[in-house]
Coordinates of C-alpha atoms in Angstrom, one line a residue:
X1061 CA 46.4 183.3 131.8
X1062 CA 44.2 186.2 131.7
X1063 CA 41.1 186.9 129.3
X1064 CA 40.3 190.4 128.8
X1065 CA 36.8 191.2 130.1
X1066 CA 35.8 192.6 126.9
X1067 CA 34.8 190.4 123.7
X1068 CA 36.6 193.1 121.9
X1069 CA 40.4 192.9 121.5
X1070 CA 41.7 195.8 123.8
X1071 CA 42.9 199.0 122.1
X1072 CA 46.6 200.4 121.7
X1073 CA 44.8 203.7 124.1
X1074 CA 43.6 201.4 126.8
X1075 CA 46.9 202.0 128.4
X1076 CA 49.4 204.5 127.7
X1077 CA 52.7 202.6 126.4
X1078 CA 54.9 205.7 127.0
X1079 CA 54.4 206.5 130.8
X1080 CA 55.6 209.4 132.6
X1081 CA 59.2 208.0 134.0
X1082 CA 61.1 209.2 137.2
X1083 CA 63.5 206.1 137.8
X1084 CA 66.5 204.5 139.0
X1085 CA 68.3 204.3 136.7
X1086 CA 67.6 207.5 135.7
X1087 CA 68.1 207.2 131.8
X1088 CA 64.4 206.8 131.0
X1089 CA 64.3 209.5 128.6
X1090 CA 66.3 209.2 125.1
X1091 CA 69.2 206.5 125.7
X1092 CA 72.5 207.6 124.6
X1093 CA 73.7 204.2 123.4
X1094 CA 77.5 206.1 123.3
X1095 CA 77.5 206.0 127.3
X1096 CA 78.1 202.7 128.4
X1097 CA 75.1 202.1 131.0
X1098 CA 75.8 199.1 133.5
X1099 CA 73.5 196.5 132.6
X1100 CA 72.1 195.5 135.6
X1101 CA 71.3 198.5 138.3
X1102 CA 70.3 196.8 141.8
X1103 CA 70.0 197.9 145.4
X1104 CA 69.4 195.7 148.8
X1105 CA 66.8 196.7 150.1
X1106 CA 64.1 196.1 153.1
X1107 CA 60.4 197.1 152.8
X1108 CA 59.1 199.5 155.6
X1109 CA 56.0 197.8 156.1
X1110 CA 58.0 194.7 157.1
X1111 CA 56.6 192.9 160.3
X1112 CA 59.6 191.9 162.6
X1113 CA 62.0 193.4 160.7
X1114 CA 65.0 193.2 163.3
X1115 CA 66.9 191.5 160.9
X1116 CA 69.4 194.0 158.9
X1117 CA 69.0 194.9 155.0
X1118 CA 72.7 192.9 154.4
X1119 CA 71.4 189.9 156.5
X1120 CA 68.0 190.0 154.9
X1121 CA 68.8 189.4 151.4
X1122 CA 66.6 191.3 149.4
X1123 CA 68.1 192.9 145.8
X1124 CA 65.2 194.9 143.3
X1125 CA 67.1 196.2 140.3
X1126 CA 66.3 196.8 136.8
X1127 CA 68.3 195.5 134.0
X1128 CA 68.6 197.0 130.3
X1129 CA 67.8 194.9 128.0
X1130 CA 71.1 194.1 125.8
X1131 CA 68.7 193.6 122.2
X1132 CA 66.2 196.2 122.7
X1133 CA 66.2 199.8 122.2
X1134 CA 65.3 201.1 125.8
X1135 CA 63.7 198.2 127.7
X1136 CA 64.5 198.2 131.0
X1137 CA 63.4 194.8 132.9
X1138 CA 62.3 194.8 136.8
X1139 CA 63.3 192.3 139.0
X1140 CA 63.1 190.9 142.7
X1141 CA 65.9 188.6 144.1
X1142 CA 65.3 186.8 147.5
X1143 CA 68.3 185.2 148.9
X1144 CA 67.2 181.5 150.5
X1145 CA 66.4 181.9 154.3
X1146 CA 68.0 177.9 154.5
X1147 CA 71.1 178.4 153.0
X1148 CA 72.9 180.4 150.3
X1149 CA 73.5 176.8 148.4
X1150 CA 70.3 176.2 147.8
X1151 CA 68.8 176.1 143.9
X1152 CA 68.2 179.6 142.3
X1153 CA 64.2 179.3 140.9
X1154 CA 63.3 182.0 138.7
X1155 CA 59.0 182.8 138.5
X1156 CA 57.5 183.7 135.4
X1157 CA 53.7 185.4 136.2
X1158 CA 51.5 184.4 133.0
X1159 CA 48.6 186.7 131.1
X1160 CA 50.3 187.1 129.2
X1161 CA 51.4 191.0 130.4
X1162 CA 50.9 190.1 134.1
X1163 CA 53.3 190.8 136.9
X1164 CA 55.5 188.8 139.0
X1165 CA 54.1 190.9 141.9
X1166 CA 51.3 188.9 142.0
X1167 CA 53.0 185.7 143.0
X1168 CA 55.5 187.6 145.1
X1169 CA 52.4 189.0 147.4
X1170 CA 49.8 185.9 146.8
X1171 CA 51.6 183.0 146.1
X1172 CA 55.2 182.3 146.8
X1173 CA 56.8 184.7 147.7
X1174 CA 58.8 185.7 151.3
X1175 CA 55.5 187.9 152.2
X1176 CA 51.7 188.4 152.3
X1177 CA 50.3 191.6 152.9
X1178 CA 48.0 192.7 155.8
X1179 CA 44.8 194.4 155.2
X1180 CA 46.7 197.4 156.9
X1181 CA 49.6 197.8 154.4
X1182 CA 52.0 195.6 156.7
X1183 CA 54.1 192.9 155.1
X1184 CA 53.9 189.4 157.2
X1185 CA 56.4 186.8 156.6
X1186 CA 55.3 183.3 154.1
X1187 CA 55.5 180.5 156.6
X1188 CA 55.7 179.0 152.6
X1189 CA 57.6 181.4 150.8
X1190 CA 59.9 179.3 148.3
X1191 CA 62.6 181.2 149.6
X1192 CA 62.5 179.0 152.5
X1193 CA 64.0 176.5 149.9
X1194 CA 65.4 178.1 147.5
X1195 CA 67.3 181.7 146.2
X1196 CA 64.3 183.1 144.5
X1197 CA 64.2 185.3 141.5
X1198 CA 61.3 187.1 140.4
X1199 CA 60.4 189.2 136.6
X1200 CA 58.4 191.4 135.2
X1201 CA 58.6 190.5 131.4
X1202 CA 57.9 191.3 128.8
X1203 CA 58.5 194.8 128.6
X1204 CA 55.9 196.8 129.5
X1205 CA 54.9 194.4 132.6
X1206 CA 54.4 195.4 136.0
X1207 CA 57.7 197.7 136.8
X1208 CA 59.5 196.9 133.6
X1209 CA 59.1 200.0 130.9
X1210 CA 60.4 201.3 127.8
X1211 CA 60.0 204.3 126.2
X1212 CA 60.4 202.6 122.7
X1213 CA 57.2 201.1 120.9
X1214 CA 59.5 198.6 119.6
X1215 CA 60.7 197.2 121.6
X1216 CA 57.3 195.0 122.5
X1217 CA 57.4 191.6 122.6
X1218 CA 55.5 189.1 120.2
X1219 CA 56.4 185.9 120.4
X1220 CA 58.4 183.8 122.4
X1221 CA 61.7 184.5 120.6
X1222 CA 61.7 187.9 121.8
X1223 CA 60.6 186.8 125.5
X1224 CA 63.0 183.4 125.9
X1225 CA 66.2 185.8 124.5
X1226 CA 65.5 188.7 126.7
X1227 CA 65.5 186.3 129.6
X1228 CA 68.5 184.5 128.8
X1229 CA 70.1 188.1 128.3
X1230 CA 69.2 189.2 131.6
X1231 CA 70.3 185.5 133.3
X1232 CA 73.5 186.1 131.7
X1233 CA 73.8 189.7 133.3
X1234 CA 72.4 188.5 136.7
X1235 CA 74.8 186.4 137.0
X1236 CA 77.6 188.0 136.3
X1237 CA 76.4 189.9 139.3
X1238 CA 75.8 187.3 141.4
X1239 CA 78.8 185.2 140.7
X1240 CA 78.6 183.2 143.7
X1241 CA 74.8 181.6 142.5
X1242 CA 76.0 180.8 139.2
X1243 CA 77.0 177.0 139.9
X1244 CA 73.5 176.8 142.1
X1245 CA 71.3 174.1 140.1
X1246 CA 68.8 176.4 138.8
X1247 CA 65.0 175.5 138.0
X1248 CA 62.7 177.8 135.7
X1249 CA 59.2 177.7 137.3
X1250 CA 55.3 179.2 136.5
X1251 CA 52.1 179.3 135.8
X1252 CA 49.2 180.3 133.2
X1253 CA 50.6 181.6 130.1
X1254 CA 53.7 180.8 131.3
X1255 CA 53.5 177.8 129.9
X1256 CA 54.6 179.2 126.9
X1257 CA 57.4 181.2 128.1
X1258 CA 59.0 178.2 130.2
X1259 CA 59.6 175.9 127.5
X1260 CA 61.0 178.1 125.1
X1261 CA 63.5 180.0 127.9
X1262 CA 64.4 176.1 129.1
X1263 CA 65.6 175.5 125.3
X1264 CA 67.1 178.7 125.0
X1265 CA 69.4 178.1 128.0
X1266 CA 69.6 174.7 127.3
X1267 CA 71.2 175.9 123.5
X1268 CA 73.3 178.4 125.1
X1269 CA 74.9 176.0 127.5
X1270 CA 75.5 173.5 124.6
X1271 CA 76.8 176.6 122.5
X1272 CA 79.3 178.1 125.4
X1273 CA 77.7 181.2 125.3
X1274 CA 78.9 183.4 128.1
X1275 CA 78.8 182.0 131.7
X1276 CA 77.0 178.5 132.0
X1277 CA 73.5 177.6 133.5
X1278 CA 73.3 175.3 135.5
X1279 CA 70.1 173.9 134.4
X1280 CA 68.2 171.1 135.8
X1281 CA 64.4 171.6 135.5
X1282 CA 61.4 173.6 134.4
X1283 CA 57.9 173.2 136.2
X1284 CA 55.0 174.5 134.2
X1285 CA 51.7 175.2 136.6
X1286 CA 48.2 175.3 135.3
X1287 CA 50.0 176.2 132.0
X1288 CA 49.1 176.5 128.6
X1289 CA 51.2 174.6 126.5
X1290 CA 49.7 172.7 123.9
X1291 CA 46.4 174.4 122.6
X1292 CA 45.0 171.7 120.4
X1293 CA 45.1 169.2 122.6
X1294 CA 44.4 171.8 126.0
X1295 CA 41.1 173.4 123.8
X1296 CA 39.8 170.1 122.9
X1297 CA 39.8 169.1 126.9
X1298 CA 37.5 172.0 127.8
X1299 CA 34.2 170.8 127.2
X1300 CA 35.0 167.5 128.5
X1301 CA 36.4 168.9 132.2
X1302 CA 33.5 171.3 132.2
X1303 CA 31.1 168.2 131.5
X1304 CA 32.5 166.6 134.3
X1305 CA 33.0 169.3 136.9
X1306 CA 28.5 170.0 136.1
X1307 CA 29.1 173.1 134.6
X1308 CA 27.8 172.4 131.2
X1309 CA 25.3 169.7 130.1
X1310 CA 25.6 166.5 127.7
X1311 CA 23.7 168.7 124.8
X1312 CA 25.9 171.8 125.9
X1313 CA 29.1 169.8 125.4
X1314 CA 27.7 168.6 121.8
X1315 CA 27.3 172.2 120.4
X1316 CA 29.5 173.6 121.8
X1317 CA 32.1 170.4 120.2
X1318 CA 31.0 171.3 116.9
X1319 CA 33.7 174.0 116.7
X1320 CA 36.2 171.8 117.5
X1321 CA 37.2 170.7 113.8
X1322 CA 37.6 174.2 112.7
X1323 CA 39.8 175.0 116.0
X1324 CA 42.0 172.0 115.5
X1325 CA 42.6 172.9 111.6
X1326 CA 43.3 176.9 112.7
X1327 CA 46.0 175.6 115.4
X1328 CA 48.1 173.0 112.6
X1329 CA 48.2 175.7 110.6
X1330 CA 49.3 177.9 113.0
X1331 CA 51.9 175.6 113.7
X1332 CA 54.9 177.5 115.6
X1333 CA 55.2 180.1 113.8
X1334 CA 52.2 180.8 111.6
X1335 CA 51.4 184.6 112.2
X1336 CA 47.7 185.5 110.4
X1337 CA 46.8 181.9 110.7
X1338 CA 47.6 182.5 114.2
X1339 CA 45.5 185.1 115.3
X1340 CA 42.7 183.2 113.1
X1341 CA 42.5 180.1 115.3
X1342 CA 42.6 182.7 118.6
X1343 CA 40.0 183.8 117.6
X1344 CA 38.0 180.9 116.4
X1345 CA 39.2 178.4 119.3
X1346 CA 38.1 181.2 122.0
X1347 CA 34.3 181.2 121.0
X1348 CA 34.8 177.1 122.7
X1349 CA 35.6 178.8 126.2
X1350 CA 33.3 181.6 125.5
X1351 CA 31.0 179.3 124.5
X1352 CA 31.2 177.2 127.9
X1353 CA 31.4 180.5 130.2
X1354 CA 28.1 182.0 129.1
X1355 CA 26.1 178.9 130.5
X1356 CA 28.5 179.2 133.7
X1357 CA 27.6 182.4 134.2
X1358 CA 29.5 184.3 136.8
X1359 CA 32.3 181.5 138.0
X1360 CA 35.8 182.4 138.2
X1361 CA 37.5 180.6 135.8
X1362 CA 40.2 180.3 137.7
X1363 CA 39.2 178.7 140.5
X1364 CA 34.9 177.0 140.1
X1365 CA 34.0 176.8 143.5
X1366 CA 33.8 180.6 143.4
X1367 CA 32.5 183.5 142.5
X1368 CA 34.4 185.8 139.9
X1369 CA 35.6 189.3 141.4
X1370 CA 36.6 192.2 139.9
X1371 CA 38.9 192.1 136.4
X1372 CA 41.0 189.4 137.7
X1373 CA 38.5 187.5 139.3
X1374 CA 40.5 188.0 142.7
X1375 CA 40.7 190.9 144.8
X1376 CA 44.1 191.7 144.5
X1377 CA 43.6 195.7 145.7
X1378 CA 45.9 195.3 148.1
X1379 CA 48.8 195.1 146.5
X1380 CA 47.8 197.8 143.8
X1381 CA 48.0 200.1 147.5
X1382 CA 51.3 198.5 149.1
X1383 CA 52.8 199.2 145.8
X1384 CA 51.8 202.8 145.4
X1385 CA 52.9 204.1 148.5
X1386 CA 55.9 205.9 149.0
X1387 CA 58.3 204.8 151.1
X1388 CA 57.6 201.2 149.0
X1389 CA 58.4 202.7 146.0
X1390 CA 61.9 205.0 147.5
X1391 CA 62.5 201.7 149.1
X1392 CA 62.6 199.7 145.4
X1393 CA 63.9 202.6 143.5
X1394 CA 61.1 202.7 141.2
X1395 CA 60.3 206.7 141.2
X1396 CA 57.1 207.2 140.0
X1397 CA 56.5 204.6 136.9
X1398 CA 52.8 203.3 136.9
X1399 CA 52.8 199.8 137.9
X1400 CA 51.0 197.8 135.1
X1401 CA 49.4 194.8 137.4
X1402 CA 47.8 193.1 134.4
X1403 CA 49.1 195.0 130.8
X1404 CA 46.5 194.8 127.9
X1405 CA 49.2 196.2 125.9
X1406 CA 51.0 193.5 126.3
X1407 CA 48.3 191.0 126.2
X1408 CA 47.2 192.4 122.7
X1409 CA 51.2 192.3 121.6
X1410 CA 51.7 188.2 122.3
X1411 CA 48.3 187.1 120.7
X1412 CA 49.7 186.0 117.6
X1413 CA 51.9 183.8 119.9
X1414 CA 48.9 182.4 121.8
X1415 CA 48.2 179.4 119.5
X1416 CA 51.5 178.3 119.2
X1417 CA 52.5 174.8 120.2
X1418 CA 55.4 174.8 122.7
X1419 CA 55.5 171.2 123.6
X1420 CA 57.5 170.8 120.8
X1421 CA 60.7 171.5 122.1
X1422 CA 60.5 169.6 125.5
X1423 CA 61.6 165.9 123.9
X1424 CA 64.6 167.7 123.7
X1425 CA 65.4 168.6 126.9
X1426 CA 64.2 165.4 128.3
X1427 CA 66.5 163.2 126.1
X1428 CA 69.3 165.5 127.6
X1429 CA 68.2 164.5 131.4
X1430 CA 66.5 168.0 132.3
X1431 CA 63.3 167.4 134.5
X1432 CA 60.0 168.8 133.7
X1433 CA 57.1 168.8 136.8
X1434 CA 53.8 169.9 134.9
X1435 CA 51.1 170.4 138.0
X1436 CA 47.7 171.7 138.6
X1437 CA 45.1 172.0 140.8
X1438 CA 41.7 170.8 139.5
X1439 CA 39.4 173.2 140.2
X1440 CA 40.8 175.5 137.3
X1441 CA 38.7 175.5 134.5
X1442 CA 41.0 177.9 131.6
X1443 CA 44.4 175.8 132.2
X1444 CA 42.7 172.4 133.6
X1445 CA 44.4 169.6 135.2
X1446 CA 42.7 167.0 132.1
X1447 CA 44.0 168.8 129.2
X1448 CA 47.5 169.0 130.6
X1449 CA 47.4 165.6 131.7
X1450 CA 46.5 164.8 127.9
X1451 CA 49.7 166.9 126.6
X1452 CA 52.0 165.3 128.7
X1453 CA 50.6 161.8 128.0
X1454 CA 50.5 162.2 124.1
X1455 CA 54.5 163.3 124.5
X1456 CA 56.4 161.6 122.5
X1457 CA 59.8 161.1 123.8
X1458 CA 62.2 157.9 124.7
X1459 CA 60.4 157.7 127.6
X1460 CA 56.6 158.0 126.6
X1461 CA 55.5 154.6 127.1
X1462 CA 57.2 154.2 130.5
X1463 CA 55.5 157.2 131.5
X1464 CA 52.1 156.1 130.2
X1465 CA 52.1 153.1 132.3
X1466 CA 53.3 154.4 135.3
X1467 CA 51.0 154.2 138.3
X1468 CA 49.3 156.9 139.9
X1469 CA 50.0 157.5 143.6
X1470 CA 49.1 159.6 146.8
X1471 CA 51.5 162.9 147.0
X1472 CA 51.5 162.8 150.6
X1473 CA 51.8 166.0 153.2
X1474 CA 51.9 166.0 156.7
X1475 CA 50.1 162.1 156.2
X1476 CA 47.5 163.6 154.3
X1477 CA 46.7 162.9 150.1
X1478 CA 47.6 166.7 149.3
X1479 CA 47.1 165.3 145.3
X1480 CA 48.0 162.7 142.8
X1481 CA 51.1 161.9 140.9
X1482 CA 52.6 160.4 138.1
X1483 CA 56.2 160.1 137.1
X1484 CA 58.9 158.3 135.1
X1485 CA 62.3 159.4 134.5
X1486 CA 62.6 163.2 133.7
X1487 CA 58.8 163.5 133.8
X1488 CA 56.1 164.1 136.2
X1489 CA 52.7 165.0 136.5
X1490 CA 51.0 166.3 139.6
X1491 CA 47.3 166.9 140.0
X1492 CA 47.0 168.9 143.1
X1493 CA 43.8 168.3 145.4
X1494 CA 41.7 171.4 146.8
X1495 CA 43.5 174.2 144.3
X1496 CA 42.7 176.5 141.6
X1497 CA 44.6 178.0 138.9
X1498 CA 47.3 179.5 141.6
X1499 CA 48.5 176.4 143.5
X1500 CA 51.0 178.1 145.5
X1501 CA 48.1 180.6 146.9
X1502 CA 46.0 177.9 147.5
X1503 CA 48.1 175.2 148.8
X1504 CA 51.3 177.3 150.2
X1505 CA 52.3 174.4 152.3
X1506 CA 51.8 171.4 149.5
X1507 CA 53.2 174.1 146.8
X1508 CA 56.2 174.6 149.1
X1509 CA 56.7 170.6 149.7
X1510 CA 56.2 169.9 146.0
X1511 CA 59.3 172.5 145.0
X1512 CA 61.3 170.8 147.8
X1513 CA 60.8 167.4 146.9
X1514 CA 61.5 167.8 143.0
X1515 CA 64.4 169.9 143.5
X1516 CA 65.7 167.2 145.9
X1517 CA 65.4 164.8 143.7
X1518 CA 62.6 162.9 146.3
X1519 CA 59.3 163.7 144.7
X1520 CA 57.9 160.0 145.2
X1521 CA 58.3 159.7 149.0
X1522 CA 59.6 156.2 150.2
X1523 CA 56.9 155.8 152.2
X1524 CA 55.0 152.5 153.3
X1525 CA 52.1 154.4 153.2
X1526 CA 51.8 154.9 149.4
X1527 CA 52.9 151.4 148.2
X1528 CA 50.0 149.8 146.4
X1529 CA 47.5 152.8 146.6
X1530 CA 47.6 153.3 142.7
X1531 CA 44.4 155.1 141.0
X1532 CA 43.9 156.7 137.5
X1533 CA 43.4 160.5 137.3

């Protein structure tokens, strides 16, 4: 989740929507919806910076394509596909980046993803890439995101209608390309804002499965991490983690609490689908993390045992330069679009969406025996461990009181308390030690161990070891 480093709301000029487009495909220009396009254009490929790249492009497994949006007017959506390195059986996971308007190039080169770049432009393998467990899908959505374009001003996304159908679109078109992942168990996975976008894509598959719409998804989980979810109860947390962590004072947390009534009333009437009302209680509800930043100072509020850097509050320079050369770009087929790291474009397009409450749909899915893993690491201050744990406690679902009384206990790796979990049924809550806002960068190994555990089914070890060692969060 990414706030903009201005107070003001970023103009439609801060970024030019229409960019200057040389691209495979090459139909950037005026779309001649007469032609019948293919709707998914992909190449294996193997990036020349690659480390110990014996291997061959076939054997490696490596797709980037673009896909035309089937409901848009001439959205073309970027993707990465990285076949397991286990086995070819393994779960397809898809990664949604938050912001929202941020790219799925970040986690690719940061977090999870088969490689970490090298100060001097090489690519080194992830020892934890989550393609060591998994077929690995990566997007840049919505439109205008990272490598995904259009050349059509409509065809921006505003809420999560737009974002959840062009997904399921593109699903639907991937795997008709990739017929022989399509009975994989597949798991939707993220962070930050995507907290918004995996719900509503879980209940969009999960309707199109129940409808028989085109080819079915084999749907088993979603993991939401550091997300925002459930504003109300997420903005009502802040003052109370940042009271704890020492960043704010008892008589801080007092003013600064007096907004709170207004805040609440702005996001019920917001609702899920309020529009001005909306925008009104973004607005309002921001001056409480505003409000708690300007006695922090210069923290990153991603992570508040450091120092912000830069717009993102991470240096992340290097993969602005990877991505700019070249041979990386002839090797991805990308021609010379302008890669959009962070978009405000798109940022300014979904805040009308921002308040919304997407928790409502995940009873639902629950009921119907699809797991949800909602983790953080708790040194985030904007998407905290607390006010997530609050969301998923208030749940209401068959299970809720179950879940509520379910003991905490060690998530073990490697013998070591790598965090603290919680779980019933579907449902599980992980509170990850020593991580920020961007567990799989900070904890690649426990990240890595987590996705393998839940997707096997085995996220409570049976281990001696953690019998009896119960504690409250």
């Amino acid at each position: 989740m990414r706030i903009p480093s201005s107070a003001n709301f970023p103009t439609t000029q801060a970024e030019k929507l229409i960019r200057q487009l040389n691209l495979f495909p090459k139909d950037a220009e005026a779309v001649d919806e007469s032609v019948v396009a293919p709707k998914i254009v992909e190449k294996r490929f193997r990036f020349p910076n690659l480390a110990d790249s014996g291997v061959s492009v076939e054997d490696l497994g490596h797709h980037a394509g673009y896909y035309k949006i089937e409901h848009s007017h001439a959205a073309r959506m970027f993707y990465f596909f990285f076949e397991s390195r286990s086995n070819q059986s393994d779960p397809v996971v898809i990664w949604l980046t938050g912001g929202p308007g941020c790219s799925s190039e970040l986690a690719v080169f940061y977090e999870n993803g088969p490689f970490t770049i090298a100060d001097n432009m090489s690519l080194v393998l992830n020892e934890y890439g989550w393609d060591k467990a998994s077929n690995l899908l990566y997007v840049d959505q919505p439109t205008g995101t990272g490598f995904s374009y259009s050349s059509d001003r409509r065809d921006l996304r505003h809420d999560e209608l737009g974002v959840s159908n062009d997904l399921y679109d593109f699903l639907q078109a991937f795997f008709s390309e990739h017929p022989q992942f399509a009975t994989n168990d597949f798991y939707i996975t993220g962070e930050s804002y995507a907290g918004h976008y995996i719900p509503a894509f879980a209940a969009r598959v999960h309707r199109g499965n129940k409808a028989k719409e085109g080819i079915h998804i084999n749907l088993k989980g979603f993991a939401i991490g550091n997300g925002l979810t459930d504003p109300a109860i997420q903005y009502k947390a802040y003052t109370d983690y940042a009271l704890e962590m020492g960043i704010i004072q008892e008589s801080d947390q007092k003013r600064i609490n007096k907004i709170l009534p207004a805040c609440e009333l702005a996001i019920k009437l917001c609702g899920t689908d309020g529009k001005i009302t909306c925008m009104a209680s973004y607005v309002l509800c921001s001056t409480i993390f505003s409000s708690i930043m300007g006695i922090a100072g210069n923290i990153n509020h991603y992570d508040i045992r450091k120092k912000c850097k830069g717009e993102l509050c991470y240096d992340f320079s290097n993969m602005e330069k990877f991505l700019n050369q070249r041979n990386v770009r002839d090797a991805l087929g990308v021609g010379n679009i302008e890669f959009v790291s962070c978009s405000p474009t798109v940022y300014q397009a979904m805040l009308m969406d921002w308040m919304r409450n997407l928790e409502v749909g995940i009873p639902t899915l629950l009921e119907d025996g699809i797991k949800l893993l909602v983790y953080a690491g708790e040194y985030d201050l904007i998407c905290n461990w607390l006010g997530n744990s609050r969301w998923v406690d208030a749940m209401e679902w068959s299970g809720h009181q179950e879940y509520v009384a379910s003991p905490t206990v060690p998530f073990v790796v490697d013998g070591a308390e790598a965090g603290v979990l919680k779980t019933y049924g579907p449902l599980s809550f992980l509170k990850v030690h020593d991580a920020g806002h961007m567990v799989p960068m900070d904890q690649p190994k426990a990240a890595l161990e987590m996705l393998k555990r839940w997707t096997g089914g085995k996220l409570i070890e049976d281990d001696a070891e953690t019998e009896g060692r119960a504690e409250v969060m």
